[in-house]
Amino acid sequence: MRPASGWWPLFPAAALVIAAIVSLPILAVVSNLFTGSGVVWAGLIDRILSVYVVNTLVLLAGVAVVAGTIGTGTAWLVTMCEFPGRRYMEWLLLLPFAAPAYVIAYAYTDFLEFAGPLQTFLRDLTGWGRHDYWFPEIRSTPGAIAMLSLVLYPYVYLLARNAFLSQSVQALGVARSLGLGPWSAFARVAVPMARPGIAAGLALALMETLADFGTVEFFGVQTFTTGIYRTWFIRGSPEGAAQLANILLIFALAVILLERGSRGRARYVTGTGRFQPLPRFVLGGIRAWTAFLATLLPVLLGFVVPVSLLLELSFASGDSMPFAAFMTYAGNSVLVAGLAAVLAVAAALTLGYAARLAAGPLTIGAARISSMGYAIPGSVIAVGILVPLAWFDNRLDALMKAAFGVSTGLLLTGSIAALLLAYVVRFLAVAYNSTDAGLARVTPAMDGASRTLGHSPFSTLTEIHAPLLRGSLLTGGLLVFVDVLKELPATLLVRPFNFETLATRTWRLAADERLAEASTAALAIVLAGVLPVILLSGRIARSRPGTRP
């Protein structure tokens, strides 16, 4: 039922405007498929396109195997097995979420490279020379797979754990009555039933792999994200960068389609509709401690070790720049992250409330379109913003020169406004999911009662819904805030000239091989990333077997 007030059309109209703004960067990239020069395509194909394709496919396959194995295996252990420390490992396994892959890549490189502490210790201990021993090269494709997998497996872990918690007690009970042990039940019953959740977690991990720039750039692995940056800023070819962005967009869409195809029409339900306590396999002796070590190892490698290395580097040397200058970079990060979080939450609330007021194809479609940015790599969104803004600035500059003899330069390209737009397009889905979940918990009867009392939709939103949604809005805003702090490719491509954030400061120092100096900014990013982990750990603590997660 539509509200009688004249306010109600404004929210659906605003939702459509938001959807149009979010879709513009993607449409700008796709338009280059039809307007791009064949010469640019030929040059890309002749030079390096095949290398980008092969390296990207290898990265995707490697991360799928490693992150999928770690995430699914640890989720099964903490959900369906009883062993020492299990309750702590449930939330400790989320800690690698706090660290971007490029940050732990810098930490491990400093520790494992030829001049690093580990190899230096081995040479001092054995007297070996440079050519007397073999040591795996961290800055390589396998190294990139390892770094990405260590921070992305929590996506698989979270969704696989939820899937295992939701499984039928009867089905698992039958598996036990047939004499199946923990691993047989895992392989033959639990994994097939949890396939939709595992596939969704893998899809998120693979999208983040496609979007990664800092790790692959530092390790010298040529992928589409590094190619977009180099083609635009080093080769000076925006058109070529847009063509590469199109291919990367195709990869992202392929991941989404594969995830949906892997689920197929699978629907798994409990036998009774009631969630009963899941019967855990009680592990003892060596099996119990093996399970503990298997869940502890990803936490150590993905968080404890790299953070310890960063702490050691930071205290030993750290960033040599004055404290005031460092705080300027931190302030820049907080400024853009805070503004982006506010804008994303406001847009998410508008979308969710519009769908509540006037549920229909337009408002629901607007919400879905606005949420697709999270599946698009930041470098693609950056190109989609820069291309039309550069076109507009150049046309305006030419017009002003012809009419008044005044050059306007680049007004929008490389501005804070453009950077905020990139962040909102990229992370609006994060705020929307939290806001939409909060709105779903508010009974529609409250809207009806508010209308009966003469409240307009706007006053209903501000006086009734907003206080009830405070937790959801704060959660969504916090998640966007931290994601923006860690975002590297979009920041590098769209930021104003000489505008540094913690992420760009870390990347620039690491690119100059000044890893010890980069440790301070990197550590600040990781510490900020711990905040959403605390939120997620609270949800983990509340979603025990026997309850809906």
Coordinates of C-alpha atoms in Angstrom, one line a residue:
M1 CA 0.0 0.0 0.0
R2 CA 1.4 3.4 -1.0
P3 CA 1.6 6.2 1.5
A4 CA -0.9 9.0 1.0
S5 CA 1.8 11.6 1.4
G6 CA 3.3 13.3 -1.6
W7 CA 6.7 12.3 -0.2
W8 CA 6.7 8.7 -1.4
P9 CA 7.6 9.2 -5.1
L10 CA 10.8 10.9 -4.1
F11 CA 12.4 7.8 -2.6
P12 CA 11.9 5.6 -5.7
A13 CA 13.1 8.4 -7.9
A14 CA 16.2 8.9 -5.8
A15 CA 16.8 5.1 -6.0
L16 CA 16.7 5.3 -9.8
V17 CA 19.1 8.2 -9.8
I18 CA 21.5 6.2 -7.5
A19 CA 21.3 3.2 -9.8
A20 CA 22.0 5.4 -12.8
I21 CA 25.1 6.9 -11.2
V22 CA 26.4 3.5 -10.1
S23 CA 25.9 2.0 -13.6
L24 CA 27.6 4.9 -15.5
P25 CA 31.2 3.8 -14.9
I26 CA 30.4 0.3 -16.1
L27 CA 28.6 1.6 -19.1
A28 CA 31.5 3.9 -19.9
V29 CA 33.9 0.9 -19.9
V30 CA 31.6 -1.3 -22.0
S31 CA 31.1 1.5 -24.5
N32 CA 34.7 1.2 -25.5
L33 CA 34.0 -2.3 -26.9
F34 CA 32.1 -0.5 -29.7
T35 CA 34.0 2.7 -30.0
G36 CA 37.6 1.6 -29.4
S37 CA 40.2 1.6 -32.1
G38 CA 41.2 -1.7 -33.7
V39 CA 44.8 -0.5 -33.7
V40 CA 44.7 -0.4 -29.9
W41 CA 43.3 -4.0 -29.8
A42 CA 45.9 -5.2 -32.2
G43 CA 48.7 -3.6 -30.2
L44 CA 47.5 -5.2 -26.9
I45 CA 47.1 -8.7 -28.5
D46 CA 50.6 -8.5 -30.1
R47 CA 52.3 -7.4 -27.0
I48 CA 51.0 -8.8 -23.8
L49 CA 47.4 -9.8 -23.7
S50 CA 48.1 -13.5 -23.6
V51 CA 50.3 -13.0 -20.6
Y52 CA 47.6 -11.2 -18.7
V53 CA 45.1 -13.9 -19.5
V54 CA 47.3 -16.8 -18.6
N55 CA 48.5 -15.2 -15.3
T56 CA 45.0 -14.3 -14.3
L57 CA 43.7 -17.8 -14.9
V58 CA 46.6 -19.3 -13.0
L59 CA 46.0 -17.0 -10.0
L60 CA 42.2 -17.8 -10.0
A61 CA 42.8 -21.5 -10.2
G62 CA 45.5 -21.4 -7.4
V63 CA 43.4 -19.2 -5.1
A64 CA 40.3 -21.4 -5.7
V65 CA 42.2 -24.5 -4.7
V66 CA 44.2 -23.2 -1.7
A67 CA 41.6 -20.8 -0.2
G68 CA 38.8 -23.3 -0.9
T69 CA 40.7 -26.1 0.8
I70 CA 41.6 -24.0 3.9
G71 CA 38.2 -22.3 4.2
T72 CA 36.1 -25.4 3.8
G73 CA 38.4 -27.7 5.9
T74 CA 38.6 -25.3 8.8
A75 CA 34.9 -24.6 8.7
W76 CA 34.1 -28.3 9.0
L77 CA 36.5 -28.8 11.9
V78 CA 35.2 -25.9 14.1
T79 CA 31.6 -26.7 13.3
M80 CA 31.4 -30.5 13.4
C81 CA 34.4 -31.6 15.5
E82 CA 35.2 -31.1 19.1
F83 CA 38.9 -30.5 19.9
P84 CA 41.0 -28.3 22.3
G85 CA 40.6 -24.6 21.5
R86 CA 37.7 -25.0 19.1
R87 CA 35.6 -22.2 20.5
Y88 CA 38.6 -19.8 20.2
M89 CA 39.4 -20.9 16.7
E90 CA 35.9 -20.1 15.5
W91 CA 36.6 -16.4 15.6
L92 CA 40.4 -16.4 15.4
L93 CA 40.1 -17.9 11.9
L94 CA 38.6 -14.5 10.8
L95 CA 41.7 -12.5 11.8
P96 CA 43.4 -12.7 8.3
F97 CA 40.4 -10.6 7.1
A98 CA 42.1 -7.6 8.8
A99 CA 45.2 -7.6 6.5
P100 CA 45.1 -6.7 2.8
A101 CA 47.1 -9.2 0.7
Y102 CA 49.6 -6.6 -0.4
V103 CA 50.4 -5.8 3.2
I104 CA 51.3 -9.3 4.2
A105 CA 53.1 -9.7 0.9
Y106 CA 55.4 -6.8 1.9
A107 CA 56.0 -8.4 5.4
Y108 CA 56.8 -11.8 4.0
T109 CA 59.1 -10.4 1.3
D110 CA 61.2 -8.5 3.8
F111 CA 61.5 -11.7 5.9
L112 CA 62.1 -14.3 3.1
E113 CA 64.1 -12.5 0.5
F114 CA 67.8 -13.2 0.0
A115 CA 68.9 -10.3 2.2
G116 CA 66.1 -11.0 4.7
P117 CA 66.6 -12.4 8.3
L118 CA 65.7 -16.0 7.5
Q119 CA 68.1 -16.5 4.6
T120 CA 70.8 -14.5 6.3
F121 CA 70.5 -16.7 9.4
L122 CA 70.8 -19.9 7.2
R123 CA 73.9 -18.6 5.5
D124 CA 75.5 -17.6 8.8
L125 CA 74.6 -21.0 10.3
T126 CA 75.9 -23.1 7.4
G127 CA 78.5 -21.0 5.7
W128 CA 76.7 -21.4 2.4
G129 CA 77.1 -19.0 -0.4
R130 CA 74.5 -17.5 -2.8
H131 CA 74.7 -20.5 -5.2
D132 CA 75.1 -23.3 -2.6
Y133 CA 71.4 -23.7 -1.8
W134 CA 67.9 -23.3 -3.2
F135 CA 65.2 -21.2 -1.6
P136 CA 61.7 -20.7 -3.0
E137 CA 61.2 -17.2 -4.6
I138 CA 58.5 -15.4 -2.7
R139 CA 58.0 -12.8 -5.5
S140 CA 56.4 -15.1 -8.0
T141 CA 53.1 -16.4 -9.1
P142 CA 53.0 -19.2 -6.4
G143 CA 53.9 -16.6 -3.9
A144 CA 51.1 -14.3 -5.0
I145 CA 48.7 -17.3 -4.8
A146 CA 49.9 -18.0 -1.2
M147 CA 49.5 -14.3 -0.1
L148 CA 46.0 -14.0 -1.6
S149 CA 44.8 -17.3 -0.3
L150 CA 45.9 -16.5 3.3
V151 CA 43.8 -13.4 3.5
L152 CA 40.8 -14.5 1.3
Y153 CA 40.1 -18.0 2.8
P154 CA 37.8 -16.4 5.5
Y155 CA 35.2 -15.7 2.7
V156 CA 35.0 -19.4 2.2
Y157 CA 35.2 -20.2 5.9
L158 CA 32.3 -17.9 6.8
L159 CA 29.9 -19.1 4.2
A160 CA 30.9 -22.8 4.5
R161 CA 30.5 -22.6 8.2
N162 CA 27.0 -21.1 7.9
A163 CA 26.2 -23.9 5.4
F164 CA 27.4 -26.6 7.8
L165 CA 25.4 -25.1 10.6
S166 CA 22.3 -25.1 8.5
Q167 CA 22.6 -28.8 7.5
S168 CA 20.1 -31.4 8.5
V169 CA 20.7 -33.1 11.8
Q170 CA 19.0 -36.2 10.4
A171 CA 21.3 -36.4 7.4
L172 CA 24.4 -36.1 9.5
G173 CA 22.9 -38.6 12.0
V174 CA 22.4 -41.1 9.2
A175 CA 26.0 -40.7 8.2
R176 CA 27.1 -41.4 11.7
S177 CA 24.8 -44.4 12.0
L178 CA 26.4 -45.9 8.8
G179 CA 29.7 -45.8 10.6
L180 CA 31.2 -42.8 8.6
G181 CA 34.0 -41.0 10.4
P182 CA 34.6 -37.3 10.4
W183 CA 36.4 -37.1 7.1
S184 CA 34.1 -39.6 5.3
A185 CA 31.0 -37.7 6.5
F186 CA 32.7 -34.5 5.4
A187 CA 33.5 -35.6 1.9
R188 CA 30.4 -37.7 1.2
V189 CA 27.6 -35.8 3.0
A190 CA 28.6 -32.4 4.3
V191 CA 30.4 -30.9 1.3
P192 CA 27.8 -31.8 -1.3
M193 CA 25.1 -30.3 0.9
A194 CA 27.1 -27.2 1.5
R195 CA 28.1 -26.6 -2.1
P196 CA 26.0 -23.4 -2.6
G197 CA 27.7 -21.8 0.4
I198 CA 31.2 -22.9 -0.6
A199 CA 30.6 -21.7 -4.1
A200 CA 29.5 -18.3 -2.9
G201 CA 32.5 -18.0 -0.7
L202 CA 34.9 -19.0 -3.5
A203 CA 33.2 -16.4 -5.8
L204 CA 33.9 -13.6 -3.4
A205 CA 37.5 -14.8 -3.0
L206 CA 38.0 -14.9 -6.7
M207 CA 36.5 -11.5 -7.2
E208 CA 39.0 -10.1 -4.7
T209 CA 41.8 -11.9 -6.6
L210 CA 40.7 -10.3 -9.8
A211 CA 40.7 -6.9 -8.1
D212 CA 44.1 -7.2 -6.5
F213 CA 46.8 -4.8 -7.6
G214 CA 49.3 -4.3 -4.8
T215 CA 50.3 -7.9 -4.4
V216 CA 50.7 -8.8 -8.1
E217 CA 52.4 -5.5 -8.9
F218 CA 54.9 -6.0 -6.1
F219 CA 55.6 -9.6 -7.1
G220 CA 56.0 -8.8 -10.7
V221 CA 53.0 -10.9 -11.9
Q222 CA 51.5 -9.3 -14.9
T223 CA 47.7 -9.3 -14.7
F224 CA 44.9 -7.1 -16.0
T225 CA 45.0 -4.8 -13.0
T226 CA 48.7 -4.1 -13.4
G227 CA 48.2 -3.8 -17.2
I228 CA 45.4 -1.2 -16.7
Y229 CA 47.7 1.0 -14.5
R230 CA 50.7 0.7 -16.8
T231 CA 48.7 1.3 -20.0
W232 CA 47.1 4.4 -18.6
F233 CA 49.9 6.1 -16.7
I234 CA 53.1 4.7 -18.3
R235 CA 52.1 4.2 -21.9
G236 CA 49.7 7.1 -21.8
S237 CA 46.8 5.2 -23.5
P238 CA 43.4 5.7 -21.7
E239 CA 41.8 3.9 -24.6
G240 CA 44.0 0.8 -24.2
A241 CA 43.4 0.8 -20.4
A242 CA 39.6 0.9 -21.1
Q243 CA 40.0 -2.1 -23.4
L244 CA 41.8 -4.1 -20.7
A245 CA 39.2 -3.0 -18.2
N246 CA 36.6 -4.6 -20.5
I247 CA 38.3 -7.9 -20.5
L248 CA 38.7 -7.8 -16.7
L249 CA 35.0 -7.0 -16.5
I250 CA 34.3 -10.1 -18.5
F251 CA 36.4 -12.2 -16.1
A252 CA 34.4 -10.8 -13.2
L253 CA 31.1 -11.6 -14.8
A254 CA 32.4 -15.1 -15.6
V255 CA 33.1 -15.7 -12.0
I256 CA 29.5 -14.7 -11.1
L257 CA 28.1 -17.0 -13.7
L258 CA 30.2 -19.9 -12.6
E259 CA 29.2 -19.4 -9.0
R260 CA 25.5 -19.4 -10.0
G261 CA 26.0 -22.4 -12.3
S262 CA 27.8 -24.4 -9.7
R263 CA 24.8 -24.0 -7.4
G264 CA 22.4 -24.9 -10.2
R265 CA 19.0 -25.5 -8.7
A266 CA 20.4 -26.9 -5.5
R267 CA 18.2 -26.4 -2.5
Y268 CA 19.0 -28.2 0.7
V269 CA 16.6 -28.1 3.7
T270 CA 16.4 -29.8 7.1
G271 CA 14.2 -32.8 7.5
T272 CA 12.0 -31.2 10.1
G273 CA 12.5 -27.5 9.8
R274 CA 13.8 -27.4 13.4
F275 CA 17.4 -26.6 14.1
Q276 CA 18.6 -29.1 16.7
P277 CA 22.1 -29.3 18.2
L278 CA 24.5 -30.8 15.7
P279 CA 26.2 -34.0 17.0
R280 CA 29.9 -33.2 16.9
F281 CA 32.6 -35.8 16.3
V282 CA 34.7 -35.8 19.5
L283 CA 38.4 -36.0 18.5
G284 CA 41.0 -37.3 20.9
G285 CA 44.7 -37.8 21.1
I286 CA 46.7 -37.1 18.0
R287 CA 43.6 -36.3 15.9
A288 CA 42.5 -33.6 18.3
W289 CA 45.8 -31.9 18.2
T290 CA 46.1 -32.3 14.5
A291 CA 42.7 -30.5 14.1
F292 CA 43.9 -27.7 16.5
L293 CA 47.1 -27.2 14.5
A294 CA 45.2 -27.3 11.2
T295 CA 43.0 -24.5 12.3
L296 CA 45.8 -22.6 14.0
L297 CA 48.2 -22.6 11.0
P298 CA 46.1 -20.3 8.8
V299 CA 45.8 -17.8 11.6
L300 CA 49.5 -17.8 12.3
L301 CA 50.5 -17.5 8.6
G302 CA 47.7 -15.1 7.6
F303 CA 47.8 -12.7 10.6
V304 CA 50.1 -13.4 13.6
V305 CA 53.4 -13.8 11.6
P306 CA 53.0 -10.9 9.2
V307 CA 51.7 -8.6 11.9
S308 CA 54.6 -9.6 14.2
L309 CA 57.0 -8.9 11.3
L310 CA 55.4 -5.5 10.7
L311 CA 55.6 -4.6 14.4
E312 CA 59.3 -5.6 14.5
L313 CA 60.1 -3.5 11.4
S314 CA 58.1 -0.6 12.7
F315 CA 59.8 -0.5 16.1
A316 CA 63.3 -1.2 14.6
S317 CA 63.1 1.5 11.9
G318 CA 59.7 2.5 10.7
D319 CA 58.7 5.4 8.6
S320 CA 61.4 8.1 8.7
M321 CA 59.0 10.9 7.8
P322 CA 58.0 13.5 10.4
F323 CA 55.0 12.5 12.6
A324 CA 53.0 15.5 11.4
A325 CA 53.4 14.4 7.8
F326 CA 52.4 10.9 8.6
M327 CA 49.3 12.1 10.4
T328 CA 48.4 14.1 7.3
Y329 CA 48.3 10.9 5.3
A330 CA 46.3 9.2 8.0
G331 CA 44.0 12.2 8.1
N332 CA 43.5 11.9 4.3
S333 CA 42.6 8.3 4.7
V334 CA 40.2 9.0 7.5
L335 CA 38.6 11.9 5.5
V336 CA 37.9 10.0 2.3
A337 CA 36.9 6.8 4.1
G338 CA 34.6 8.7 6.5
L339 CA 32.9 10.7 3.6
A340 CA 32.6 7.5 1.5
A341 CA 31.0 5.6 4.4
V342 CA 28.5 8.4 5.0
L343 CA 27.6 8.6 1.3
A344 CA 27.3 4.9 0.9
V345 CA 25.1 4.5 4.0
A346 CA 22.9 7.3 2.9
A347 CA 22.5 5.8 -0.6
A348 CA 21.9 2.3 0.9
L349 CA 19.2 3.6 3.2
T350 CA 17.5 5.4 0.3
L351 CA 17.6 2.3 -1.8
G352 CA 16.3 0.0 1.0
Y353 CA 13.6 2.4 2.0
A354 CA 12.5 3.0 -1.6
A355 CA 12.1 -0.8 -2.1
R356 CA 10.1 -0.9 1.2
L357 CA 7.8 2.0 0.2
A358 CA 7.2 0.9 -3.4
A359 CA 8.2 -2.7 -3.9
G360 CA 8.3 -3.4 -7.6
P361 CA 10.6 -4.1 -10.5
L362 CA 12.0 -0.5 -10.7
T363 CA 13.0 -0.2 -7.0
I364 CA 14.2 -3.8 -6.6
G365 CA 16.1 -3.5 -9.9
A366 CA 17.6 -0.2 -8.8
A367 CA 18.9 -1.9 -5.6
R368 CA 20.4 -4.8 -7.5
I369 CA 22.1 -2.6 -10.0
S370 CA 23.5 -0.4 -7.2
S371 CA 24.9 -3.5 -5.5
M372 CA 26.8 -4.9 -8.4
G373 CA 29.8 -2.6 -7.9
Y374 CA 31.3 -4.9 -5.3
A375 CA 31.7 -7.6 -8.0
I376 CA 33.6 -5.2 -10.2
P377 CA 37.4 -4.7 -9.6
G378 CA 38.4 -1.2 -8.4
S379 CA 40.6 -0.6 -11.5
V380 CA 37.6 -1.2 -13.8
I381 CA 35.5 1.3 -11.8
A382 CA 38.4 3.8 -11.8
V383 CA 38.7 3.6 -15.6
G384 CA 34.9 3.9 -16.0
I385 CA 35.0 7.1 -14.0
L386 CA 38.1 8.7 -15.5
V387 CA 37.2 8.2 -19.1
P388 CA 33.9 10.2 -19.1
L389 CA 35.2 12.8 -16.6
A390 CA 38.3 13.4 -18.8
W391 CA 36.1 13.7 -21.8
F392 CA 33.9 16.3 -20.0
D393 CA 36.9 18.2 -18.7
N394 CA 38.5 18.4 -22.1
R395 CA 35.3 19.5 -23.8
L396 CA 34.7 22.2 -21.1
D397 CA 38.3 23.4 -21.3
A398 CA 38.1 23.7 -25.1
L399 CA 34.7 25.5 -24.9
M400 CA 36.0 28.0 -22.3
K401 CA 39.2 28.7 -24.3
A402 CA 37.1 29.4 -27.4
A403 CA 34.6 31.6 -25.7
F404 CA 36.6 33.4 -23.1
G405 CA 40.2 32.5 -23.6
V406 CA 40.4 30.9 -20.2
S407 CA 41.6 27.3 -19.5
T408 CA 39.6 25.5 -16.9
G409 CA 42.0 22.5 -16.8
L410 CA 40.8 19.3 -15.1
L411 CA 38.0 20.2 -12.8
L412 CA 36.5 16.7 -12.1
T413 CA 39.3 14.3 -13.2
G414 CA 41.6 13.6 -10.3
S415 CA 39.3 15.3 -7.7
I416 CA 38.1 14.2 -4.3
A417 CA 34.6 14.0 -5.7
A418 CA 35.7 11.5 -8.4
L419 CA 37.5 9.5 -5.7
L420 CA 34.5 9.4 -3.5
L421 CA 32.3 8.3 -6.5
A422 CA 34.7 5.4 -7.1
Y423 CA 34.5 4.3 -3.5
V424 CA 30.7 4.5 -3.3
V425 CA 30.3 2.6 -6.6
R426 CA 32.7 -0.1 -5.4
F427 CA 31.4 -0.5 -1.8
L428 CA 27.8 0.5 -1.8
A429 CA 26.8 -3.2 -1.7
V430 CA 28.5 -3.6 1.6
A431 CA 26.4 -0.8 3.2
Y432 CA 23.2 -1.9 1.4
N433 CA 23.4 -5.5 2.6
S434 CA 23.7 -4.4 6.2
T435 CA 20.9 -1.8 5.9
D436 CA 18.6 -4.1 4.0
A437 CA 19.0 -6.8 6.7
G438 CA 18.1 -4.2 9.3
L439 CA 15.0 -3.1 7.5
A440 CA 13.9 -6.7 7.1
R441 CA 13.8 -6.9 10.9
V442 CA 11.4 -3.9 11.2
T443 CA 7.8 -5.1 11.0
P444 CA 5.7 -3.5 8.3
A445 CA 3.1 -2.9 11.0
M446 CA 5.2 0.0 12.2
D447 CA 4.9 1.7 8.8
G448 CA 1.1 1.3 8.9
A449 CA 0.9 2.7 12.4
S450 CA 3.0 5.6 11.5
R451 CA 0.8 6.5 8.5
T452 CA -2.3 6.2 10.7
L453 CA -0.8 8.8 13.0
G454 CA -0.3 11.1 10.1
H455 CA 3.5 10.7 9.6
S456 CA 5.0 11.2 6.2
P457 CA 7.3 8.6 4.7
F458 CA 10.2 10.9 5.5
S459 CA 9.3 11.5 9.1
T460 CA 8.7 7.7 9.5
L461 CA 12.2 7.1 8.2
T462 CA 13.8 9.7 10.5
E463 CA 11.8 9.2 13.6
I464 CA 11.0 5.4 13.6
H465 CA 13.3 3.5 11.2
A466 CA 16.5 5.4 11.7
P467 CA 16.7 4.8 15.5
L468 CA 15.9 1.1 15.0
L469 CA 18.5 0.8 12.2
R470 CA 21.3 2.6 14.1
G471 CA 23.2 -0.7 14.6
S472 CA 22.9 -1.8 11.0
L473 CA 23.8 1.6 9.7
L474 CA 26.9 1.8 11.9
T475 CA 27.9 -1.7 10.9
G476 CA 27.6 -0.9 7.2
G477 CA 29.4 2.4 7.6
L478 CA 32.2 0.8 9.5
L479 CA 32.7 -2.0 6.9
V480 CA 32.8 0.6 4.1
F481 CA 35.2 2.7 6.1
V482 CA 37.7 -0.1 6.5
D483 CA 37.3 -1.3 2.9
V484 CA 38.1 2.2 1.7
L485 CA 41.2 2.4 3.9
K486 CA 42.5 -0.8 2.3
E487 CA 41.5 0.0 -1.3
L488 CA 44.5 0.5 -3.5
P489 CA 43.9 0.3 -7.3
A490 CA 41.0 2.8 -7.4
T491 CA 42.8 5.2 -5.1
L492 CA 46.0 5.1 -7.2
L493 CA 44.1 5.7 -10.4
V494 CA 41.5 8.3 -9.3
R495 CA 43.2 10.3 -6.5
P496 CA 44.1 13.9 -6.9
F497 CA 47.7 14.8 -7.7
N498 CA 50.0 14.5 -4.7
F499 CA 47.1 13.2 -2.5
E500 CA 48.5 10.4 -0.3
T501 CA 46.6 7.9 1.9
L502 CA 48.0 5.2 4.1
A503 CA 47.4 2.7 1.3
T504 CA 49.2 4.7 -1.4
R505 CA 52.0 5.6 1.1
T506 CA 52.5 1.9 1.8
W507 CA 52.5 1.0 -1.9
R508 CA 54.9 3.7 -2.9
L509 CA 57.5 2.9 -0.2
A510 CA 57.3 -0.8 -1.0
A511 CA 57.7 -0.1 -4.7
D512 CA 60.9 1.7 -3.9
E513 CA 62.0 -1.4 -1.8
R514 CA 61.7 0.7 1.4
L515 CA 59.8 -2.1 3.2
A516 CA 60.9 -1.1 6.7
E517 CA 59.5 2.4 6.2
A518 CA 56.3 1.0 4.7
S519 CA 55.7 -1.0 7.8
T520 CA 54.2 1.9 9.9
A521 CA 51.5 2.7 7.4
A522 CA 50.8 -1.0 6.7
L523 CA 50.4 -1.7 10.4
A524 CA 47.9 1.2 10.7
I525 CA 45.8 -0.4 7.9
V526 CA 45.9 -3.8 9.6
L527 CA 44.9 -2.4 13.0
A528 CA 41.9 -0.6 11.3
G529 CA 41.0 -3.9 9.6
V530 CA 40.6 -5.6 13.0
L531 CA 37.4 -3.6 13.7
P532 CA 35.1 -5.5 11.3
V533 CA 36.7 -8.8 12.5
I534 CA 35.5 -7.9 16.0
L535 CA 32.0 -7.4 14.6
L536 CA 32.1 -10.7 12.7
S537 CA 33.4 -12.6 15.7
G538 CA 30.4 -11.3 17.7
R539 CA 28.1 -12.9 15.1
I540 CA 30.1 -16.1 15.2
A541 CA 29.7 -16.3 18.9
R542 CA 25.9 -15.9 18.6
S543 CA 25.5 -18.5 15.8
R544 CA 26.0 -21.7 17.6
P545 CA 24.8 -25.1 16.4
G546 CA 21.1 -25.3 17.2
T547 CA 20.4 -21.7 16.1
R548 CA 20.0 -20.1 12.8
P549 CA 23.3 -18.4 11.8

